[in-house]
GROMACS .gro file of C-alpha atoms in nm:
model
  185
    1UNK     CA    1  -0.132   0.023   1.635
    2UNK     CA    2   0.143  -0.123   1.418
    3UNK     CA    3   0.057  -0.380   1.155
    4UNK     CA    4   0.204  -0.729   1.158
    5UNK     CA    5   0.416  -0.647   0.852
    6UNK     CA    6   0.777  -0.619   0.958
    7UNK     CA    7   1.054  -0.378   0.881
    8UNK     CA    8   1.341  -0.577   0.733
    9UNK     CA    9   1.690  -0.447   0.809
   10UNK     CA   10   1.962  -0.574   0.574
   11UNK     CA   11   2.334  -0.519   0.632
   12UNK     CA   12   2.636  -0.747   0.605
   13UNK     CA   13   2.784  -0.607   0.929
   14UNK     CA   14   2.622  -0.745   1.245
   15UNK     CA   15   2.720  -0.442   1.454
   16UNK     CA   16   2.536  -0.215   1.206
   17UNK     CA   17   2.232  -0.445   1.221
   18UNK     CA   18   2.231  -0.420   1.599
   19UNK     CA   19   2.262  -0.039   1.591
   20UNK     CA   20   1.979  -0.003   1.337
   21UNK     CA   21   1.758  -0.245   1.527
   22UNK     CA   22   1.821  -0.051   1.850
   23UNK     CA   23   1.741   0.278   1.674
   24UNK     CA   24   1.407   0.146   1.540
   25UNK     CA   25   1.294  -0.057   1.843
   26UNK     CA   26   1.119   0.242   2.011
   27UNK     CA   27   0.873   0.256   1.718
   28UNK     CA   28   0.718  -0.072   1.830
   29UNK     CA   29   0.709  -0.231   1.485
   30UNK     CA   30   0.810  -0.590   1.417
   31UNK     CA   31   1.172  -0.595   1.306
   32UNK     CA   32   1.364  -0.857   1.110
   33UNK     CA   33   1.736  -0.864   1.037
   34UNK     CA   34   1.933  -1.043   0.766
   35UNK     CA   35   2.294  -1.016   0.650
   36UNK     CA   36   2.271  -1.064   0.273
   37UNK     CA   37   2.081  -0.953  -0.035
   38UNK     CA   38   1.983  -1.314  -0.109
   39UNK     CA   39   1.828  -1.358   0.234
   40UNK     CA   40   1.651  -1.022   0.198
   41UNK     CA   41   1.490  -1.136  -0.128
   42UNK     CA   42   1.374  -1.460   0.034
   43UNK     CA   43   1.220  -1.273   0.328
   44UNK     CA   44   1.042  -1.019   0.108
   45UNK     CA   45   0.908  -1.286  -0.128
   46UNK     CA   46   0.765  -1.477   0.170
   47UNK     CA   47   0.552  -1.169   0.233
   48UNK     CA   48   0.463  -0.945   0.526
   49UNK     CA   49   0.749  -0.697   0.480
   50UNK     CA   50   0.622  -0.341   0.511
   51UNK     CA   51   0.951  -0.157   0.463
   52UNK     CA   52   1.308  -0.246   0.369
   53UNK     CA   53   1.612  -0.077   0.525
   54UNK     CA   54   1.888  -0.192   0.295
   55UNK     CA   55   2.266  -0.151   0.279
   56UNK     CA   56   2.383  -0.062  -0.071
   57UNK     CA   57   2.718  -0.242  -0.081
   58UNK     CA   58   2.715  -0.604   0.032
   59UNK     CA   59   2.903  -0.905  -0.098
   60UNK     CA   60   2.707  -1.106  -0.353
   61UNK     CA   61   2.373  -0.944  -0.423
   62UNK     CA   62   2.399  -0.568  -0.364
   63UNK     CA   63   2.126  -0.346  -0.230
   64UNK     CA   64   2.063  -0.201  -0.575
   65UNK     CA   65   2.030  -0.554  -0.717
   66UNK     CA   66   1.769  -0.632  -0.453
   67UNK     CA   67   1.573  -0.318  -0.539
   68UNK     CA   68   1.591  -0.390  -0.914
   69UNK     CA   69   1.448  -0.737  -0.858
   70UNK     CA   70   1.174  -0.617  -0.620
   71UNK     CA   71   1.063  -0.346  -0.861
   72UNK     CA   72   1.027  -0.604  -1.138
   73UNK     CA   73   0.760  -0.798  -0.946
   74UNK     CA   74   0.406  -0.669  -0.908
   75UNK     CA   75   0.362  -0.790  -0.549
   76UNK     CA   76   0.682  -0.618  -0.426
   77UNK     CA   77   0.720  -0.312  -0.646
   78UNK     CA   78   0.556  -0.073  -0.399
   79UNK     CA   79   0.737  -0.175  -0.080
   80UNK     CA   80   0.917   0.135   0.049
   81UNK     CA   81   1.297   0.104   0.052
   82UNK     CA   82   1.550   0.317   0.236
   83UNK     CA   83   1.904   0.256   0.112
   84UNK     CA   84   2.199   0.299   0.348
   85UNK     CA   85   2.553   0.377   0.240
   86UNK     CA   86   2.873   0.431   0.433
   87UNK     CA   87   3.072   0.557   0.136
   88UNK     CA   88   2.966   0.921   0.142
   89UNK     CA   89   2.769   1.121  -0.114
   90UNK     CA   90   2.770   0.959  -0.456
   91UNK     CA   91   2.578   1.126  -0.741
   92UNK     CA   92   2.572   0.811  -0.959
   93UNK     CA   93   2.442   0.599  -0.671
   94UNK     CA   94   2.175   0.856  -0.588
   95UNK     CA   95   2.067   0.875  -0.953
   96UNK     CA   96   2.045   0.496  -0.982
   97UNK     CA   97   1.866   0.457  -0.646
   98UNK     CA   98   1.603   0.723  -0.703
   99UNK     CA   99   1.559   0.602  -1.060
  100UNK     CA  100   1.454   0.266  -0.914
  101UNK     CA  101   1.199   0.432  -0.689
  102UNK     CA  102   1.389   0.418  -0.362
  103UNK     CA  103   1.223   0.635  -0.097
  104UNK     CA  104   1.548   0.769   0.051
  105UNK     CA  105   1.924   0.729   0.051
  106UNK     CA  106   2.074   0.769   0.399
  107UNK     CA  107   2.441   0.813   0.484
  108UNK     CA  108   2.603   0.621   0.768
  109UNK     CA  109   2.647   0.686   1.052
  110UNK     CA  110   2.272   0.722   1.082
  111UNK     CA  111   2.097   0.978   1.301
  112UNK     CA  112   1.853   0.754   1.497
  113UNK     CA  113   1.590   1.025   1.542
  114UNK     CA  114   1.585   1.116   1.171
  115UNK     CA  115   1.577   0.749   1.074
  116UNK     CA  116   1.282   0.676   1.307
  117UNK     CA  117   1.093   0.972   1.161
  118UNK     CA  118   1.149   0.857   0.802
  119UNK     CA  119   1.068   0.495   0.879
  120UNK     CA  120   0.749   0.580   1.070
  121UNK     CA  121   0.624   0.804   0.789
  122UNK     CA  122   0.705   0.561   0.505
  123UNK     CA  123   0.580   0.252   0.687
  124UNK     CA  124   0.252   0.410   0.799
  125UNK     CA  125   0.187   0.563   0.456
  126UNK     CA  126   0.242   0.225   0.290
  127UNK     CA  127   0.009   0.052   0.537
  128UNK     CA  128  -0.262   0.315   0.475
  129UNK     CA  129  -0.224   0.265   0.100
  130UNK     CA  130  -0.263  -0.111   0.139
  131UNK     CA  131  -0.572  -0.061   0.358
  132UNK     CA  132  -0.728   0.170   0.097
  133UNK     CA  133  -0.658  -0.081  -0.179
  134UNK     CA  134  -0.832  -0.349   0.027
  135UNK     CA  135  -1.135  -0.122   0.081
  136UNK     CA  136  -1.155  -0.056  -0.293
  137UNK     CA  137  -1.149  -0.432  -0.363
  138UNK     CA  138  -1.426  -0.488  -0.107
  139UNK     CA  139  -1.641  -0.207  -0.248
  140UNK     CA  140  -1.598  -0.335  -0.603
  141UNK     CA  141  -1.700  -0.685  -0.490
  142UNK     CA  142  -2.008  -0.542  -0.316
  143UNK     CA  143  -2.109  -0.343  -0.626
  144UNK     CA  144  -2.065  -0.656  -0.838
  145UNK     CA  145  -2.279  -0.861  -0.596
  146UNK     CA  146  -2.554  -0.598  -0.604
  147UNK     CA  147  -2.546  -0.575  -0.984
  148UNK     CA  148  -2.574  -0.952  -1.011
  149UNK     CA  149  -2.862  -0.958  -0.762
  150UNK     CA  150  -3.049  -0.689  -0.959
  151UNK     CA  151  -3.007  -0.888  -1.281
  152UNK     CA  152  -3.156  -1.200  -1.118
  153UNK     CA  153  -3.443  -1.022  -0.937
  154UNK     CA  154  -3.756  -0.950  -1.136
  155UNK     CA  155  -3.798  -0.580  -1.190
  156UNK     CA  156  -4.115  -0.371  -1.217
  157UNK     CA  157  -4.351  -0.456  -1.499
  158UNK     CA  158  -4.286  -0.214  -1.783
  159UNK     CA  159  -4.571  -0.022  -1.936
  160UNK     CA  160  -4.799   0.271  -1.857
  161UNK     CA  161  -4.935   0.312  -1.506
  162UNK     CA  162  -5.306   0.259  -1.476
  163UNK     CA  163  -5.505   0.556  -1.348
  164UNK     CA  164  -5.717   0.510  -1.039
  165UNK     CA  165  -6.089   0.545  -1.106
  166UNK     CA  166  -6.125   0.796  -0.821
  167UNK     CA  167  -5.977   1.131  -0.940
  168UNK     CA  168  -5.899   1.234  -0.580
  169UNK     CA  169  -5.642   0.952  -0.543
  170UNK     CA  170  -5.297   1.074  -0.634
  171UNK     CA  171  -5.114   0.891  -0.911
  172UNK     CA  172  -4.813   0.676  -0.816
  173UNK     CA  173  -4.488   0.867  -0.784
  174UNK     CA  174  -4.304   0.928  -1.105
  175UNK     CA  175  -4.621   0.911  -1.316
  176UNK     CA  176  -4.752   1.227  -1.476
  177UNK     CA  177  -5.122   1.257  -1.521
  178UNK     CA  178  -5.309   1.540  -1.676
  179UNK     CA  179  -5.554   1.713  -1.445
  180UNK     CA  180  -5.924   1.684  -1.532
  181UNK     CA  181  -5.929   2.052  -1.625
  182UNK     CA  182  -5.616   2.050  -1.839
  183UNK     CA  183  -5.802   2.029  -2.167
  184UNK     CA  184  -6.042   2.318  -2.091
  185UNK     CA  185  -5.977   2.680  -2.165
   0.00000   0.00000   0.00000
């Protein structure tokens, strides 16, 4: 079942936003759409964005500027980003994008099936990673609680175990005791 974190689609052309939203709707995830890099930053910083589908060239704040800023902040540096470009293959753009940790660079027009496949994989992998991080935090907190409880609780009294006067009674576990015949040869 999809998480409540949304996929944010960012493009300065409303017709492209509509096409991308229509392509991703069958996945069943929450979708959000904005038309500028500034608005994208605001949405991501408010939280609950699980993946960013981002146009590279927009007026004002470009897609690469958005990614640079997100990667500089601890709380947003691991959000998966797919960059979209309508200007054809560009080696410099690809180098810059992948250098910033972008998950993929997709050329427009977009193949809806391929885009859904990429988005589903990246979104689900990111959600699993977040769930694992939460489990690790919970386990560490539990270990810390147990350690603190052990420090407060009185432990066993140190010292040698006393032998029972009846030799047929076994010693407590973990205590070695010589047998009555051990000294005889």
